[in-house]
XYZ file of C-alpha atoms in Angstrom:
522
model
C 107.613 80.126 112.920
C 104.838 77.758 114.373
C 105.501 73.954 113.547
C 102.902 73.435 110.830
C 103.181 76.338 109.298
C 106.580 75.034 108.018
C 105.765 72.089 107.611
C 102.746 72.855 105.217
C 104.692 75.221 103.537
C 107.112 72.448 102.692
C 104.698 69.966 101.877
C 103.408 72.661 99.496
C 106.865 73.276 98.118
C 107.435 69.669 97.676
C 104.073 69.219 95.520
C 104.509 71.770 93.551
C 107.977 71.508 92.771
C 106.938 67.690 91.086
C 104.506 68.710 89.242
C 106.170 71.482 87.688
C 109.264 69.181 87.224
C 106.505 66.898 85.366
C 105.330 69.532 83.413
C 108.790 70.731 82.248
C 109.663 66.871 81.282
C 105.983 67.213 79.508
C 106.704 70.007 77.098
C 110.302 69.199 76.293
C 109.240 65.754 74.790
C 109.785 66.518 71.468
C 113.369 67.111 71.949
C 113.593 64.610 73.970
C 116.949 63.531 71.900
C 118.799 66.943 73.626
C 120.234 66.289 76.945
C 117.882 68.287 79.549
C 119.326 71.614 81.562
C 120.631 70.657 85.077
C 118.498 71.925 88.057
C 119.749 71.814 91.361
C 118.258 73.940 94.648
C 120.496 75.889 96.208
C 120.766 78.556 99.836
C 122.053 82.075 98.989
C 123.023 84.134 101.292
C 121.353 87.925 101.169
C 121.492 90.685 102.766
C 122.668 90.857 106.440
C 123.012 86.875 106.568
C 119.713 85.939 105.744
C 119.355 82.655 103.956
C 117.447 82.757 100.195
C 116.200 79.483 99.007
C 117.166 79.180 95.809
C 117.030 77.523 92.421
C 119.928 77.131 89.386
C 119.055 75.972 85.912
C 122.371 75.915 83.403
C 122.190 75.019 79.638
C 122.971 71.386 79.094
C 126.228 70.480 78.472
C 127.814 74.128 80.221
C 131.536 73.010 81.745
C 132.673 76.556 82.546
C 134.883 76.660 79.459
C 132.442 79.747 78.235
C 130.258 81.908 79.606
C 126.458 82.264 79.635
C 124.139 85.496 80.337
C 122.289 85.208 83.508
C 118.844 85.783 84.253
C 117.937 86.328 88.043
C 114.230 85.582 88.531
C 113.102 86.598 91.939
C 109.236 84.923 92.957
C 106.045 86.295 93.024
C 104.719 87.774 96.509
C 103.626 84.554 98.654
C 105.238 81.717 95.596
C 107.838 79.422 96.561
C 111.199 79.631 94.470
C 109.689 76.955 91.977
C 107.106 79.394 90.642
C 109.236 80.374 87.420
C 111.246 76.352 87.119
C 109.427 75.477 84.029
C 110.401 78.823 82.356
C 113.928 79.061 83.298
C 114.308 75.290 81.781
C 113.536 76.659 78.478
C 115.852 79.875 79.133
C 118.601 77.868 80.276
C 117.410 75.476 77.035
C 118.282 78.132 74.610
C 121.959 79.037 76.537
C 121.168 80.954 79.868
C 122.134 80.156 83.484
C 119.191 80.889 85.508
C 118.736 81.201 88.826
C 115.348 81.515 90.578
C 114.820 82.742 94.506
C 112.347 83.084 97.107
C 112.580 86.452 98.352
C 113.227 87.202 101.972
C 110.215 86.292 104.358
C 108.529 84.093 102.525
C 107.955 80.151 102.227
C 111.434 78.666 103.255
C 113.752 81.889 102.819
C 114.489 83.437 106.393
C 113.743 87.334 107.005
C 110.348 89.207 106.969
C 108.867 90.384 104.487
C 110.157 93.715 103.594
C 107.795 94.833 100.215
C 110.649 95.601 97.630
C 112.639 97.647 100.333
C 116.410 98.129 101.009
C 117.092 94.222 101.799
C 115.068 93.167 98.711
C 117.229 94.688 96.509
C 120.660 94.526 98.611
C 119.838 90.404 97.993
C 119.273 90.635 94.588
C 122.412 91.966 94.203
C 124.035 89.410 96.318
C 122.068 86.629 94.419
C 123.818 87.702 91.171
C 127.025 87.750 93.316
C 126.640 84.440 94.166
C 125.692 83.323 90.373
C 129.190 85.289 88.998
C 131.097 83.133 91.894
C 128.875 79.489 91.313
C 127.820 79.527 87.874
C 129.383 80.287 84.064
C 127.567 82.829 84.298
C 129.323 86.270 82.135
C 129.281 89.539 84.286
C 128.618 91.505 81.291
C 125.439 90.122 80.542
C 123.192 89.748 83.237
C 119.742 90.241 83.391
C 116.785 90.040 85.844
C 112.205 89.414 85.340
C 110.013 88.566 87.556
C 105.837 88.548 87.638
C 104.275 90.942 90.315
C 106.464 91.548 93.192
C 109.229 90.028 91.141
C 108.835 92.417 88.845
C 108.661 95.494 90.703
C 112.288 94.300 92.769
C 113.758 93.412 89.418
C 113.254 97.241 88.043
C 114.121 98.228 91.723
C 117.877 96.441 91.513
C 118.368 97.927 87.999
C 118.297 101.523 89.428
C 120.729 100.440 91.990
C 123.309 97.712 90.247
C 124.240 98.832 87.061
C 125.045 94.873 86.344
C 121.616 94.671 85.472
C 121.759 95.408 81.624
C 117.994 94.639 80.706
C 114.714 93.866 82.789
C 111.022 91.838 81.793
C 108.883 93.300 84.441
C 105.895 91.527 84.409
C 101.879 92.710 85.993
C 104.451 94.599 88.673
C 104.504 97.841 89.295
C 106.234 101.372 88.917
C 104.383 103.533 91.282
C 103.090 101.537 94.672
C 101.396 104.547 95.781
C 99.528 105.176 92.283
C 98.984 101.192 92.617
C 97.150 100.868 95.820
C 96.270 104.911 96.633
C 95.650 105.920 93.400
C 93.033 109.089 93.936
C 93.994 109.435 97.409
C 91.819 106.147 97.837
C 92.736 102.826 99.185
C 92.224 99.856 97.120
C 90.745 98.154 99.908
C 90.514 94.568 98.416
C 93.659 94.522 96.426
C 95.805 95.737 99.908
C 93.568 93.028 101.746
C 94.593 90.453 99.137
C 98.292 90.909 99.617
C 97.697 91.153 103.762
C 96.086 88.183 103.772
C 98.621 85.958 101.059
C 101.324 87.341 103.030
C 100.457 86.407 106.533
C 99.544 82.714 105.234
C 103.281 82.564 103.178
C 105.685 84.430 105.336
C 106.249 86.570 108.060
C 105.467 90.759 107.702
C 107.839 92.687 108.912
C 107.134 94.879 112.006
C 107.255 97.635 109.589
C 104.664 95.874 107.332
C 102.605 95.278 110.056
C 102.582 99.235 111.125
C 101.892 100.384 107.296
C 98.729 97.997 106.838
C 97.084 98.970 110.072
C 97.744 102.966 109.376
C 96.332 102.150 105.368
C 93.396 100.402 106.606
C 92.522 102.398 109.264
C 92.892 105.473 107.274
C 95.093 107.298 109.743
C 95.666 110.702 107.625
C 97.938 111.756 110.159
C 100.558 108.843 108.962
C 99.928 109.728 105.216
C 103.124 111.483 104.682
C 104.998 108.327 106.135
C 103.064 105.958 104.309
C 103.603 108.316 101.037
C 107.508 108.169 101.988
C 107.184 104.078 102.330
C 106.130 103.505 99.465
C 107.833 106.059 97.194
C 110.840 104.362 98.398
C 109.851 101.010 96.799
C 109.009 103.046 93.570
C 110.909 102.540 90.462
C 109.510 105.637 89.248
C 111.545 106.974 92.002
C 114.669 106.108 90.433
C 113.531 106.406 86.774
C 117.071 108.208 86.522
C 118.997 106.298 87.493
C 117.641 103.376 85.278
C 118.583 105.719 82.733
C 121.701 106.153 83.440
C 122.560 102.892 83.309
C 121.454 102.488 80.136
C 118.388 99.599 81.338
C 117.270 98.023 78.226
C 113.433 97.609 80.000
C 110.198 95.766 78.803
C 106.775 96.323 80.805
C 104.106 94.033 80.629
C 101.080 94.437 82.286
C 96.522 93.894 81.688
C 94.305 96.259 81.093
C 92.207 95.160 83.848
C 95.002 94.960 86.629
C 93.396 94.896 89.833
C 96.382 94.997 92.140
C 98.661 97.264 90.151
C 96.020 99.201 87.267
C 98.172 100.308 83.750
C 98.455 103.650 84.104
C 101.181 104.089 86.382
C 103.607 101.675 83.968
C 101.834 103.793 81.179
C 103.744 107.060 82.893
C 106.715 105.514 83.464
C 107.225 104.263 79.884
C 107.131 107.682 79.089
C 109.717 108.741 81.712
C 112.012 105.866 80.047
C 114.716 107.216 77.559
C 116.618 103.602 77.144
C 115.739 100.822 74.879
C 111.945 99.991 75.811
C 108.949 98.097 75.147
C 105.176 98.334 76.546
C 102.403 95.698 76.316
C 99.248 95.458 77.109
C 96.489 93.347 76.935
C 92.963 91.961 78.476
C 92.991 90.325 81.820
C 93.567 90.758 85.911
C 97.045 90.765 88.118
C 99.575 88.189 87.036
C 96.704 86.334 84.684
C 98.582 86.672 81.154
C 101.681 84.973 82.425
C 100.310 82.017 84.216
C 99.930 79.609 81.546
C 103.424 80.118 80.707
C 104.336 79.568 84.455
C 102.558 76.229 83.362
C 105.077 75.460 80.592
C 102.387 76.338 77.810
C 102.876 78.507 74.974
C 102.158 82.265 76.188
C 103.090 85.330 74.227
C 104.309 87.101 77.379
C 107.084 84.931 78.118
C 107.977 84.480 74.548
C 108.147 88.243 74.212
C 110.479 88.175 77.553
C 112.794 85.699 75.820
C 113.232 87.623 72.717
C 113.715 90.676 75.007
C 116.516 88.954 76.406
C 118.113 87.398 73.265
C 118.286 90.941 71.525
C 119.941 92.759 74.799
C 121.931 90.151 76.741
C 122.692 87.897 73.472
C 122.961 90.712 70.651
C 120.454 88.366 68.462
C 119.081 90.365 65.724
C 115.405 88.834 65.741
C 113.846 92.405 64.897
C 112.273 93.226 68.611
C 113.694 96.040 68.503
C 112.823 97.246 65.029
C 108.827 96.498 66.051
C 106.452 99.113 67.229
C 107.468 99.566 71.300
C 104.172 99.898 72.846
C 101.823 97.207 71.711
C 98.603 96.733 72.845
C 95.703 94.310 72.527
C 92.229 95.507 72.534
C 89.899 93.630 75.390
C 87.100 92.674 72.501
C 88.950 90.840 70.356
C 91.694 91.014 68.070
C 95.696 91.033 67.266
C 98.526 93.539 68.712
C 98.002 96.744 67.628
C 101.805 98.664 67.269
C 102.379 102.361 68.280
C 105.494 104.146 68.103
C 104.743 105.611 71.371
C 101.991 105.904 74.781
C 101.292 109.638 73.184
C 100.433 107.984 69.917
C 97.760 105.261 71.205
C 94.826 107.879 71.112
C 94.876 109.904 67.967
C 92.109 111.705 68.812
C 89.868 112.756 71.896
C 86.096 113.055 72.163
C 83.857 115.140 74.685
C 80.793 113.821 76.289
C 79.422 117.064 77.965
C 78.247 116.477 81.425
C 75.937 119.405 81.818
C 73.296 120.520 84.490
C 72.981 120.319 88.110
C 73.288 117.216 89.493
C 73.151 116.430 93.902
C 73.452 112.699 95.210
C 73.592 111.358 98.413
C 76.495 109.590 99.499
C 77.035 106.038 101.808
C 75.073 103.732 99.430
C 76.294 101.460 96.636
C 73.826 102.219 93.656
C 74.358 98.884 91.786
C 77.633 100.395 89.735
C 80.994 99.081 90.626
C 84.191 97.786 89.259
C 83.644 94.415 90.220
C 85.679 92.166 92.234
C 89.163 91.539 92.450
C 90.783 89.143 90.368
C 87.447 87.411 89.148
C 86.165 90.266 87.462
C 88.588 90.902 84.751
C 90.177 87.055 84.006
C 85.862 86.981 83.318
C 86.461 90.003 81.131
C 89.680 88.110 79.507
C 88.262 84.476 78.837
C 84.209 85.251 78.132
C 84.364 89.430 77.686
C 81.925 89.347 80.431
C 83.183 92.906 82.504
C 81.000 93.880 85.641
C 77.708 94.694 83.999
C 74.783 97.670 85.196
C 71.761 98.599 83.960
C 71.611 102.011 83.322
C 68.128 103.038 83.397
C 67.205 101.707 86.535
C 70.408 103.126 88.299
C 68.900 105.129 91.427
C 69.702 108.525 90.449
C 69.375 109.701 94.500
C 72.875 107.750 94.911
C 74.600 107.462 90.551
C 74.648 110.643 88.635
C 74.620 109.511 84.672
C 75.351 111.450 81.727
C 75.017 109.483 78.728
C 76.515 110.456 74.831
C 74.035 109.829 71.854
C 74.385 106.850 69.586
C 77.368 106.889 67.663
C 76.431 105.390 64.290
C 80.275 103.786 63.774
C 82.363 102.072 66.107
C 84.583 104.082 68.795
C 87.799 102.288 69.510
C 88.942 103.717 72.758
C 92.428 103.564 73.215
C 94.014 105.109 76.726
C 93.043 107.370 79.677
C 89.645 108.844 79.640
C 89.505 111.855 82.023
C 87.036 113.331 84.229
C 86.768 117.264 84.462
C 83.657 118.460 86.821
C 83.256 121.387 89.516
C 82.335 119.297 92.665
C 80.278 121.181 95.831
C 80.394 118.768 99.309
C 78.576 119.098 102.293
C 81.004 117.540 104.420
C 84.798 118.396 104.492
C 86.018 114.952 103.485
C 84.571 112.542 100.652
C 85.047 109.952 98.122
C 83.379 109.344 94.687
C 83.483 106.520 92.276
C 83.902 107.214 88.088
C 82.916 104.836 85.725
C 82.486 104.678 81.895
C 79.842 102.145 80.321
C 79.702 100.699 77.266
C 75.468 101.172 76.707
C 73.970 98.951 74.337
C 70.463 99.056 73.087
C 68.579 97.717 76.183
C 70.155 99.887 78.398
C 72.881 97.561 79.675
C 76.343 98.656 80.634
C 79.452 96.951 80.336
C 82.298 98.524 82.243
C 85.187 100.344 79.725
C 86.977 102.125 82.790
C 86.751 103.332 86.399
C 88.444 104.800 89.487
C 88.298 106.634 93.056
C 88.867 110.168 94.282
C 88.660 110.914 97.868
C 89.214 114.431 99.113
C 89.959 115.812 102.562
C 90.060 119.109 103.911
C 87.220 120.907 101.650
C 85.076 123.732 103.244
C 81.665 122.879 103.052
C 78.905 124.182 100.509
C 82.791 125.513 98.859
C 83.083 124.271 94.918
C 86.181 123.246 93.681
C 87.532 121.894 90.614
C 88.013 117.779 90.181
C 90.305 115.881 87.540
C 90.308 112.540 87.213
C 92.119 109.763 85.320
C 90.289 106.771 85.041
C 92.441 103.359 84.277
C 93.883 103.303 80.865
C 92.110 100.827 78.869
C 91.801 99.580 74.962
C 87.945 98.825 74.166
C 85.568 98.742 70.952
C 82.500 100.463 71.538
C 79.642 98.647 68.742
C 78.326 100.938 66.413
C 74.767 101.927 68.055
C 75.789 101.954 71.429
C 76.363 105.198 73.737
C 78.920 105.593 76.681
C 77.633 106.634 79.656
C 79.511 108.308 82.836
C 78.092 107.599 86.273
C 79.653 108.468 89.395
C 78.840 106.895 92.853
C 80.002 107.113 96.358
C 80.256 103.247 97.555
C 82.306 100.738 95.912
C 83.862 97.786 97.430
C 86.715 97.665 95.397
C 87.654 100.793 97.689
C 87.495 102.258 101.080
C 85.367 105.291 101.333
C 85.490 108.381 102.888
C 81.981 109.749 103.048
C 80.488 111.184 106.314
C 76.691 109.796 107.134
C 74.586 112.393 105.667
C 77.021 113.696 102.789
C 76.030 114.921 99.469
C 77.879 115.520 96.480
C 76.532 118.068 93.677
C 78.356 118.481 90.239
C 77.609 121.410 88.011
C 78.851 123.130 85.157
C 80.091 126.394 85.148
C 79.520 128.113 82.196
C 83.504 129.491 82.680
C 84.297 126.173 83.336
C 82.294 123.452 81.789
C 81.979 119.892 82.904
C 83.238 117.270 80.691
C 84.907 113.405 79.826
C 87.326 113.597 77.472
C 87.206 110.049 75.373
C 90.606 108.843 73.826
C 89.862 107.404 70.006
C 92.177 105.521 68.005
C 92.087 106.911 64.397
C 89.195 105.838 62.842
């Protein structure tokens, strides 16, 4: 590691780790009469000898005579280990021995960066070891969260140490390749976003290094291996096993998740058969935590804490007698409770998308999903989504099909899907889906979008295209239509359109083109 590098990244650490310190001081004032949790910082040793910088917060007053449930909080991809401090003072506050990490190859911890693989979870495991040996901590009731890439290796370790009796994973992930390839598209800016943190925080592995330059390059003849890397560092993966071990797991996750989009937790829910819970609400990656990273009151974390007082502490404070999946619309509005993911959209509406329609491919036409976490925390705080006018879309590179007024308000709820018979005129492609909210001016506010690429198609050949576009809860105003375009350029995404391409969509009168709406009851 060059010289400054470290010693920024301890400066950094240093910082930080006061002012969070402040801020936990802060918001325990008014009990200022209770004695305060001890923190001390800590090396753990991981996998293969490598050395895990560490934090450990126990409840005031613990001696040893009893023991404690234990909640293992591994950071955030390119945090330091002080990310979660203020939260685990008000864990340890109300009786559990905490102990925070910074995961191999990043900040201070030795390694390289290894993106939820083997070694991620192998230290996890030894991190818990090391709490059982160091701490009060009770082997019986031991539990693990984590925001982002802390979430996704705390739902990793529970399908491979049964220890692990219940899991908050929060804005991570179940399916990295749905994630970041969803449509057989990379998410250009999201993969760029986590390149770039991690080559500023830590060190890639080799490995790493490899997978990002075959991604970006889009080198289809490492697919397959990049398919195998990252269904290895899928929890969906192991959904089995999870449920074997009887994983008492909560998801948590925004609608407008730019780095890892709903649906893939949405379809792992499902897969789920242990105790569960699913929330969702408006904003981007990691954005509905962060004020309780802060110390401030946030729903999330209090949720997580319940989570963890009803499976690791056998409190009977009614989470699990709620609705599981619970979902807050993105205009406004309380948690709406569903018994189950099939059960968010009662019903489904068509929006015919008929005729003949050809566009030429290789030019943005002014509709896009925006830009990566800005976008939706604008969405979350003002309800200002990425924004197109409609009429004056060029129709030589957007093809729109629009629904007529509805005269009362559609509350979509879910996965909208595309069904259309798609002709190329080269053998490779990529198109863009989006659904609009249209008010009376024309103006469209995005409700939902996402990529398809295909590769391999004969030329002037039809063939049949289904889409999911990201799950989403939205209120469309009474007097508004939706409207489906579909483009060939976004930059949320790399594309895969030869110069010259067009794409034509028909619909067969066998086979008729079509997006399928989801609608909450009415």
């Amino acid at each position: 590691m060059r010289p400054h590098r470290k010693a920024l990244r301890t400066t950094a650490v240093g910082a930080v780790s006061a002012a969070l310190a402040a801020a936990g001081t802060l918001t325990a004032a008014p009990a200022a009469q209770a004695a305060p949790p001890s923190v001390r910082f800590v090396d753990i040793t991981g996998d293969g000898g490598t050395t895990l910088k560490a934090n450990v917060v126990t409840p005031a007053g613990a001696d040893g005579a009893r023991r404690h449930p234990l909640i293992v909080l591994p950071t955030s991809w390119a945090t330091p280990q002080i990310e979660y401090l203020a939260q685990a003072q008000r864990l340890a506050d109300s009786g559990y021995v905490v102990v925070t990490y910074n995961v191999r190859g990043f900040w201070q911890s030795g390694g390289h960066i290894e993106v939820a693989g083997p070694p991620d979870t192998a230290d996890a495991s030894r991190v818990i070891d090391w709490a059982l040996a160091h701490t009060p901590a009770d082997p019986d009731r031991v539990g693990m969260a984590g925001v982002s890439y802390g979430a996704g290796i705390s739902l990793l370790t529970a399908a491979h140490d049964e220890r692990v009796r219940a899991v908050a994973a929060l804005s991570g992930w179940a399916d990295l390749i749905d994630s970041i390839y969803s449509g057989r598209t990379q998410h250009a800016q999201a993969a760029a976003l986590l390149q770039g943190a991690g080559g500023v925080t830590g060190r890639p592995s080799a490995e790493l290094q490899e997978i990002f330059s075959h991604f970006f390059a889009s080198d289809l003849d490492k697919e397959d291996e990049m398919l195998a890397w990252g269904r290895k560092r899928s929890p969906a993966a192991y959904v089995d096993r999870i449920n074997e071990h009887g994983t008492a797991v909560m998801l948590a996750n925004a609608w407008g998740d730019t780095v890892f989009p709903p649906n893939q937790y949405a379809d792992f829910y499902e897969r789920l058969t242990g105790p569960k819970r699913l929330q969702l609400r408006p904003g981007d990656h990691a954005t509905a935590e962060a004020t309780g990273l802060l110390g401030l009151p946030n729903d999330v974390w209090a949720d997580t804490g319940r989570w963890f007082d009803h499976h690791l502490k056998g409190e009977d404070n009614g989470v699990d007698r709620e609705q599981p999946v619970r979902l807050k619309s993105r205009s406004g509005g309380g948690y709406e409770g569903y018994p189950d993911w099939k059960s968010v959209a009662a019903a489904e509406r068509k929006i015919a998308l008929g005729g003949t329609t050809t566009i030429a491919a290789n030019v943005n036409s002014g509709a896009d999903g925006g830009i990566v976490l800005l976008s939706s925390v604008l969405d979350q705080i003002a309800r200002l989504p990425p924004v197109a006018s409609i009429p004056l879309l060029p129709r030589r590179w957007a093809a729109v099909w629009q629904s007529g007024r509805y005269p009362t308000a559609q509350r979509v709820r879910g996965t909208a899907r595309l069904h259309t018979t798609l002709t190329p005129t080269k053998e490779s492609g990529t198109l863009v889906a989006y659904l609009y909210d249209v008010g009376p001016l024309g103006l469209g506010k995005l409700v939902s979008n996402a990529p398809y690429t295909f590769h391999g198609r004969t030329p002037g050949k039809p063939f049949g295209v289904d889409l999911e576009l990201f799950s989403t809860a939205y209120d469309v105003p009474a007097g508004h239509r939706l409207a489906l375009v579909v483009d060939t350029v976004d930059p949320l995404y790399i594309e895969h359109n030869p110069s010259g391409a067009r794409l034509t969509f028909s619909s067969p009168a066998d086979d008729p083109s079509y997006v399928s709406i989801p609608l909450r009851e009415q």
